[in-house]
Every structure is written in C-alpha cells, then in structure tokens.
C-alpha cells in the first residue's frame, strides 16, 4: 500500500463520507479505527483527521481505487442504514476515482443481494473486470 500521505488521504475521504449525514456514529468510528490500524495509522492520528482533513492524494492504481471504493461501501453499510445522499455521494466518489459508471451502478445494485449489503470482494472484482476487458 502506498505512502503514509496516501493512507491519511484514504482515511480523510472515509471520514468525509461517513459525515455525509452530518454525524459520525460509533459503529462508523470503530470501522474507521480498524481501517486505520490495518493501514498502520495510529488512533491519535485518526482522531486528528476528525478535526482536520489530510490533503487529497489520488490513488495511483485502479486496484487501489477499487479497494477504496469497497471500503466506502462497507462504511456506508456498517450502520445498516442507507440514505439516498450516501448512495449519490458514493457514486460520485467512484466517478472521481475514474471508475466506470456502469460498474459503480452495478455494484450499488447487487449489494442488496448479500447479507448486510456486503459485496464479496470476488464479486466486486469480477464486476470491475467486466468493464476493463
């Protein structure tokens, strides 16, 4: 995984997305904390990002962008609630990442077929592969 600055950018983007509904639920914070640990970012740094976001760094590879998109889907569904604003924001984030619009739409559609709306990684990868072949 990329540089430390990329990791902070990933977390900042996730925090911003979690706050689309103007709140940060405990379940969302705990998920962010798990992602931060996985990325090797300490809790105090994550807490600092809650106050001041990190500069945006574009993820270099398509694979990194797909992984980040998947993290955002997991974050959206962690509280078992989905708001139209969250779905629209997630769609737009995917577009800004350079992901194919049809693939984004398909992922957002099929997630409802899985328990807790968690799209298995292999299903997600296959959807995106279909649009890159």
PDB file of C-alpha atoms in Angstrom:
ATOM      1  CA  UNK A   1       0.000   0.000   0.000  1.00  0.00           C
ATOM      2  CA  UNK A   2       1.242   3.457  -0.887  1.00  0.00           C
ATOM      3  CA  UNK A   3       2.763   6.252   1.085  1.00  0.00           C
ATOM      4  CA  UNK A   4       1.753   7.427   4.535  1.00  0.00           C
ATOM      5  CA  UNK A   5       0.203  10.534   2.942  1.00  0.00           C
ATOM      6  CA  UNK A   6      -1.938   8.270   0.723  1.00  0.00           C
ATOM      7  CA  UNK A   7      -3.098   6.396   3.814  1.00  0.00           C
ATOM      8  CA  UNK A   8      -4.081   9.645   5.523  1.00  0.00           C
ATOM      9  CA  UNK A   9      -5.915  10.713   2.376  1.00  0.00           C
ATOM     10  CA  UNK A  10      -7.812   7.393   2.311  1.00  0.00           C
ATOM     11  CA  UNK A  11      -8.898   7.884   5.907  1.00  0.00           C
ATOM     12  CA  UNK A  12      -9.837  11.539   5.344  1.00  0.00           C
ATOM     13  CA  UNK A  13     -12.010  10.561   2.407  1.00  0.00           C
ATOM     14  CA  UNK A  14     -13.694   7.894   4.507  1.00  0.00           C
ATOM     15  CA  UNK A  15     -14.299  10.327   7.382  1.00  0.00           C
ATOM     16  CA  UNK A  16     -15.817  12.843   4.982  1.00  0.00           C
ATOM     17  CA  UNK A  17     -18.047  10.145   3.526  1.00  0.00           C
ATOM     18  CA  UNK A  18     -19.134   8.953   6.987  1.00  0.00           C
ATOM     19  CA  UNK A  19     -20.163  12.528   7.799  1.00  0.00           C
ATOM     20  CA  UNK A  20     -22.357  12.939   4.702  1.00  0.00           C
ATOM     21  CA  UNK A  21     -25.351  12.528   7.013  1.00  0.00           C
ATOM     22  CA  UNK A  22     -23.832  15.152   9.374  1.00  0.00           C
ATOM     23  CA  UNK A  23     -22.901  12.670  12.091  1.00  0.00           C
ATOM     24  CA  UNK A  24     -20.311  10.032  12.856  1.00  0.00           C
ATOM     25  CA  UNK A  25     -21.843   7.009  14.507  1.00  0.00           C
ATOM     26  CA  UNK A  26     -19.894   4.848  16.935  1.00  0.00           C
ATOM     27  CA  UNK A  27     -20.023   1.874  14.525  1.00  0.00           C
ATOM     28  CA  UNK A  28     -18.565   4.066  11.773  1.00  0.00           C
ATOM     29  CA  UNK A  29     -15.780   5.332  14.028  1.00  0.00           C
ATOM     30  CA  UNK A  30     -14.907   1.779  15.071  1.00  0.00           C
ATOM     31  CA  UNK A  31     -14.763   0.725  11.415  1.00  0.00           C
ATOM     32  CA  UNK A  32     -12.511   3.702  10.623  1.00  0.00           C
ATOM     33  CA  UNK A  33     -10.288   2.711  13.534  1.00  0.00           C
ATOM     34  CA  UNK A  34      -9.960  -0.823  12.136  1.00  0.00           C
ATOM     35  CA  UNK A  35      -9.061   0.525   8.700  1.00  0.00           C
ATOM     36  CA  UNK A  36      -6.531   2.905  10.271  1.00  0.00           C
ATOM     37  CA  UNK A  37      -4.903   0.047  12.179  1.00  0.00           C
ATOM     38  CA  UNK A  38      -4.824  -2.037   9.014  1.00  0.00           C
ATOM     39  CA  UNK A  39      -3.086   0.845   7.226  1.00  0.00           C
ATOM     40  CA  UNK A  40      -0.625   1.336  10.093  1.00  0.00           C
ATOM     41  CA  UNK A  41      -2.060   4.702  11.155  1.00  0.00           C
ATOM     42  CA  UNK A  42      -2.230   5.285  14.928  1.00  0.00           C
ATOM     43  CA  UNK A  43      -5.507   6.122  16.682  1.00  0.00           C
ATOM     44  CA  UNK A  44      -4.316   9.601  17.674  1.00  0.00           C
ATOM     45  CA  UNK A  45      -3.586  10.395  14.022  1.00  0.00           C
ATOM     46  CA  UNK A  46      -7.061   9.173  13.032  1.00  0.00           C
ATOM     47  CA  UNK A  47      -8.542  11.340  15.767  1.00  0.00           C
ATOM     48  CA  UNK A  48      -6.573  14.289  14.387  1.00  0.00           C
ATOM     49  CA  UNK A  49      -8.084  13.649  10.947  1.00  0.00           C
ATOM     50  CA  UNK A  50     -11.515  14.021  12.517  1.00  0.00           C
ATOM     51  CA  UNK A  51     -10.600  17.649  13.221  1.00  0.00           C
ATOM     52  CA  UNK A  52      -8.515  18.493  10.166  1.00  0.00           C
ATOM     53  CA  UNK A  53      -8.570  16.516   6.964  1.00  0.00           C
ATOM     54  CA  UNK A  54      -5.490  15.448   5.087  1.00  0.00           C
ATOM     55  CA  UNK A  55      -4.760  16.739   1.570  1.00  0.00           C
ATOM     56  CA  UNK A  56      -6.325  14.579  -1.153  1.00  0.00           C
ATOM     57  CA  UNK A  57      -3.910  12.192  -2.842  1.00  0.00           C
ATOM     58  CA  UNK A  58      -5.149  10.345  -5.937  1.00  0.00           C
ATOM     59  CA  UNK A  59      -4.604   6.613  -5.661  1.00  0.00           C
ATOM     60  CA  UNK A  60      -2.285   5.529  -8.446  1.00  0.00           C
ATOM     61  CA  UNK A  61      -3.618   2.133  -9.463  1.00  0.00           C
ATOM     62  CA  UNK A  62      -7.078   1.023 -10.438  1.00  0.00           C
ATOM     63  CA  UNK A  63      -6.800  -1.809  -7.907  1.00  0.00           C
ATOM     64  CA  UNK A  64      -6.194   0.687  -5.078  1.00  0.00           C
ATOM     65  CA  UNK A  65      -9.209   2.717  -6.185  1.00  0.00           C
ATOM     66  CA  UNK A  66     -11.424  -0.374  -6.285  1.00  0.00           C
ATOM     67  CA  UNK A  67     -10.276  -1.366  -2.786  1.00  0.00           C
ATOM     68  CA  UNK A  68     -11.066   2.153  -1.536  1.00  0.00           C
ATOM     69  CA  UNK A  69     -14.485   2.040  -3.206  1.00  0.00           C
ATOM     70  CA  UNK A  70     -15.118  -1.273  -1.437  1.00  0.00           C
ATOM     71  CA  UNK A  71     -14.095   0.241   1.913  1.00  0.00           C
ATOM     72  CA  UNK A  72     -16.581   3.052   1.335  1.00  0.00           C
ATOM     73  CA  UNK A  73     -19.372   0.563   0.579  1.00  0.00           C
ATOM     74  CA  UNK A  74     -18.565  -1.284   3.801  1.00  0.00           C
ATOM     75  CA  UNK A  75     -18.559   2.008   5.711  1.00  0.00           C
ATOM     76  CA  UNK A  76     -21.913   3.034   4.231  1.00  0.00           C
ATOM     77  CA  UNK A  77     -23.486  -0.242   5.306  1.00  0.00           C
ATOM     78  CA  UNK A  78     -21.866  -0.562   8.749  1.00  0.00           C
ATOM     79  CA  UNK A  79     -24.827   1.140  10.443  1.00  0.00           C
ATOM     80  CA  UNK A  80     -27.377  -0.891   8.440  1.00  0.00           C
ATOM     81  CA  UNK A  81     -28.806   2.341   7.036  1.00  0.00           C
ATOM     82  CA  UNK A  82     -28.520   3.763   3.563  1.00  0.00           C
ATOM     83  CA  UNK A  83     -29.612   7.216   2.631  1.00  0.00           C
ATOM     84  CA  UNK A  84     -30.042   8.431  -0.917  1.00  0.00           C
ATOM     85  CA  UNK A  85     -27.461  11.116  -0.206  1.00  0.00           C
ATOM     86  CA  UNK A  86     -24.902   8.457   0.795  1.00  0.00           C
ATOM     87  CA  UNK A  87     -25.536   6.420  -2.350  1.00  0.00           C
ATOM     88  CA  UNK A  88     -25.295   9.504  -4.567  1.00  0.00           C
ATOM     89  CA  UNK A  89     -22.110  10.635  -2.815  1.00  0.00           C
ATOM     90  CA  UNK A  90     -20.574   7.176  -3.150  1.00  0.00           C
ATOM     91  CA  UNK A  91     -21.453   7.103  -6.847  1.00  0.00           C
ATOM     92  CA  UNK A  92     -19.808  10.500  -7.359  1.00  0.00           C
ATOM     93  CA  UNK A  93     -16.703   9.479  -5.408  1.00  0.00           C
ATOM     94  CA  UNK A  94     -16.412   6.433  -7.674  1.00  0.00           C
ATOM     95  CA  UNK A  95     -16.667   8.671 -10.742  1.00  0.00           C
ATOM     96  CA  UNK A  96     -13.971  10.999  -9.387  1.00  0.00           C
ATOM     97  CA  UNK A  97     -11.758   7.955  -8.854  1.00  0.00           C
ATOM     98  CA  UNK A  98     -12.127   7.181 -12.539  1.00  0.00           C
ATOM     99  CA  UNK A  99     -14.178   4.023 -12.044  1.00  0.00           C
ATOM    100  CA  UNK A 100     -16.597   3.062 -14.849  1.00  0.00           C
ATOM    101  CA  UNK A 101     -20.080   4.484 -14.161  1.00  0.00           C
ATOM    102  CA  UNK A 102     -21.833   1.266 -15.206  1.00  0.00           C
ATOM    103  CA  UNK A 103     -19.650  -0.798 -12.842  1.00  0.00           C
ATOM    104  CA  UNK A 104     -20.379   1.569  -9.950  1.00  0.00           C
ATOM    105  CA  UNK A 105     -24.112   1.327 -10.639  1.00  0.00           C
ATOM    106  CA  UNK A 106     -23.961  -2.449 -10.870  1.00  0.00           C
ATOM    107  CA  UNK A 107     -22.127  -2.749  -7.530  1.00  0.00           C
ATOM    108  CA  UNK A 108     -24.646  -0.436  -5.849  1.00  0.00           C
ATOM    109  CA  UNK A 109     -27.454  -2.553  -7.290  1.00  0.00           C
ATOM    110  CA  UNK A 110     -26.114  -6.027  -6.447  1.00  0.00           C
ATOM    111  CA  UNK A 111     -25.068  -5.175  -2.894  1.00  0.00           C
ATOM    112  CA  UNK A 112     -28.702  -5.640  -1.852  1.00  0.00           C
ATOM    113  CA  UNK A 113     -28.435  -9.335  -2.737  1.00  0.00           C
ATOM    114  CA  UNK A 114     -25.906 -10.025   0.036  1.00  0.00           C
ATOM    115  CA  UNK A 115     -26.242 -10.198   3.812  1.00  0.00           C
ATOM    116  CA  UNK A 116     -25.740  -6.755   5.365  1.00  0.00           C
ATOM    117  CA  UNK A 117     -25.241  -5.423   1.805  1.00  0.00           C
ATOM    118  CA  UNK A 118     -21.623  -6.578   1.909  1.00  0.00           C
ATOM    119  CA  UNK A 119     -20.488  -7.310  -1.624  1.00  0.00           C
ATOM    120  CA  UNK A 120     -17.936 -10.151  -1.520  1.00  0.00           C
ATOM    121  CA  UNK A 121     -14.538  -8.999  -2.845  1.00  0.00           C
ATOM    122  CA  UNK A 122     -14.526 -11.565  -5.666  1.00  0.00           C
ATOM    123  CA  UNK A 123     -17.944 -10.363  -6.901  1.00  0.00           C
ATOM    124  CA  UNK A 124     -16.770  -6.748  -6.777  1.00  0.00           C
ATOM    125  CA  UNK A 125     -13.574  -7.565  -8.671  1.00  0.00           C
ATOM    126  CA  UNK A 126     -15.472  -9.525 -11.331  1.00  0.00           C
ATOM    127  CA  UNK A 127     -17.866  -6.616 -11.888  1.00  0.00           C
ATOM    128  CA  UNK A 128     -14.992  -4.213 -12.449  1.00  0.00           C
ATOM    129  CA  UNK A 129     -13.057  -6.736 -14.575  1.00  0.00           C
ATOM    130  CA  UNK A 130     -16.011  -6.996 -16.946  1.00  0.00           C
ATOM    131  CA  UNK A 131     -15.717  -3.276 -17.674  1.00  0.00           C
ATOM    132  CA  UNK A 132     -11.960  -3.353 -18.223  1.00  0.00           C
ATOM    133  CA  UNK A 133     -11.895  -6.221 -20.729  1.00  0.00           C
TER     134      UNK A 133
END
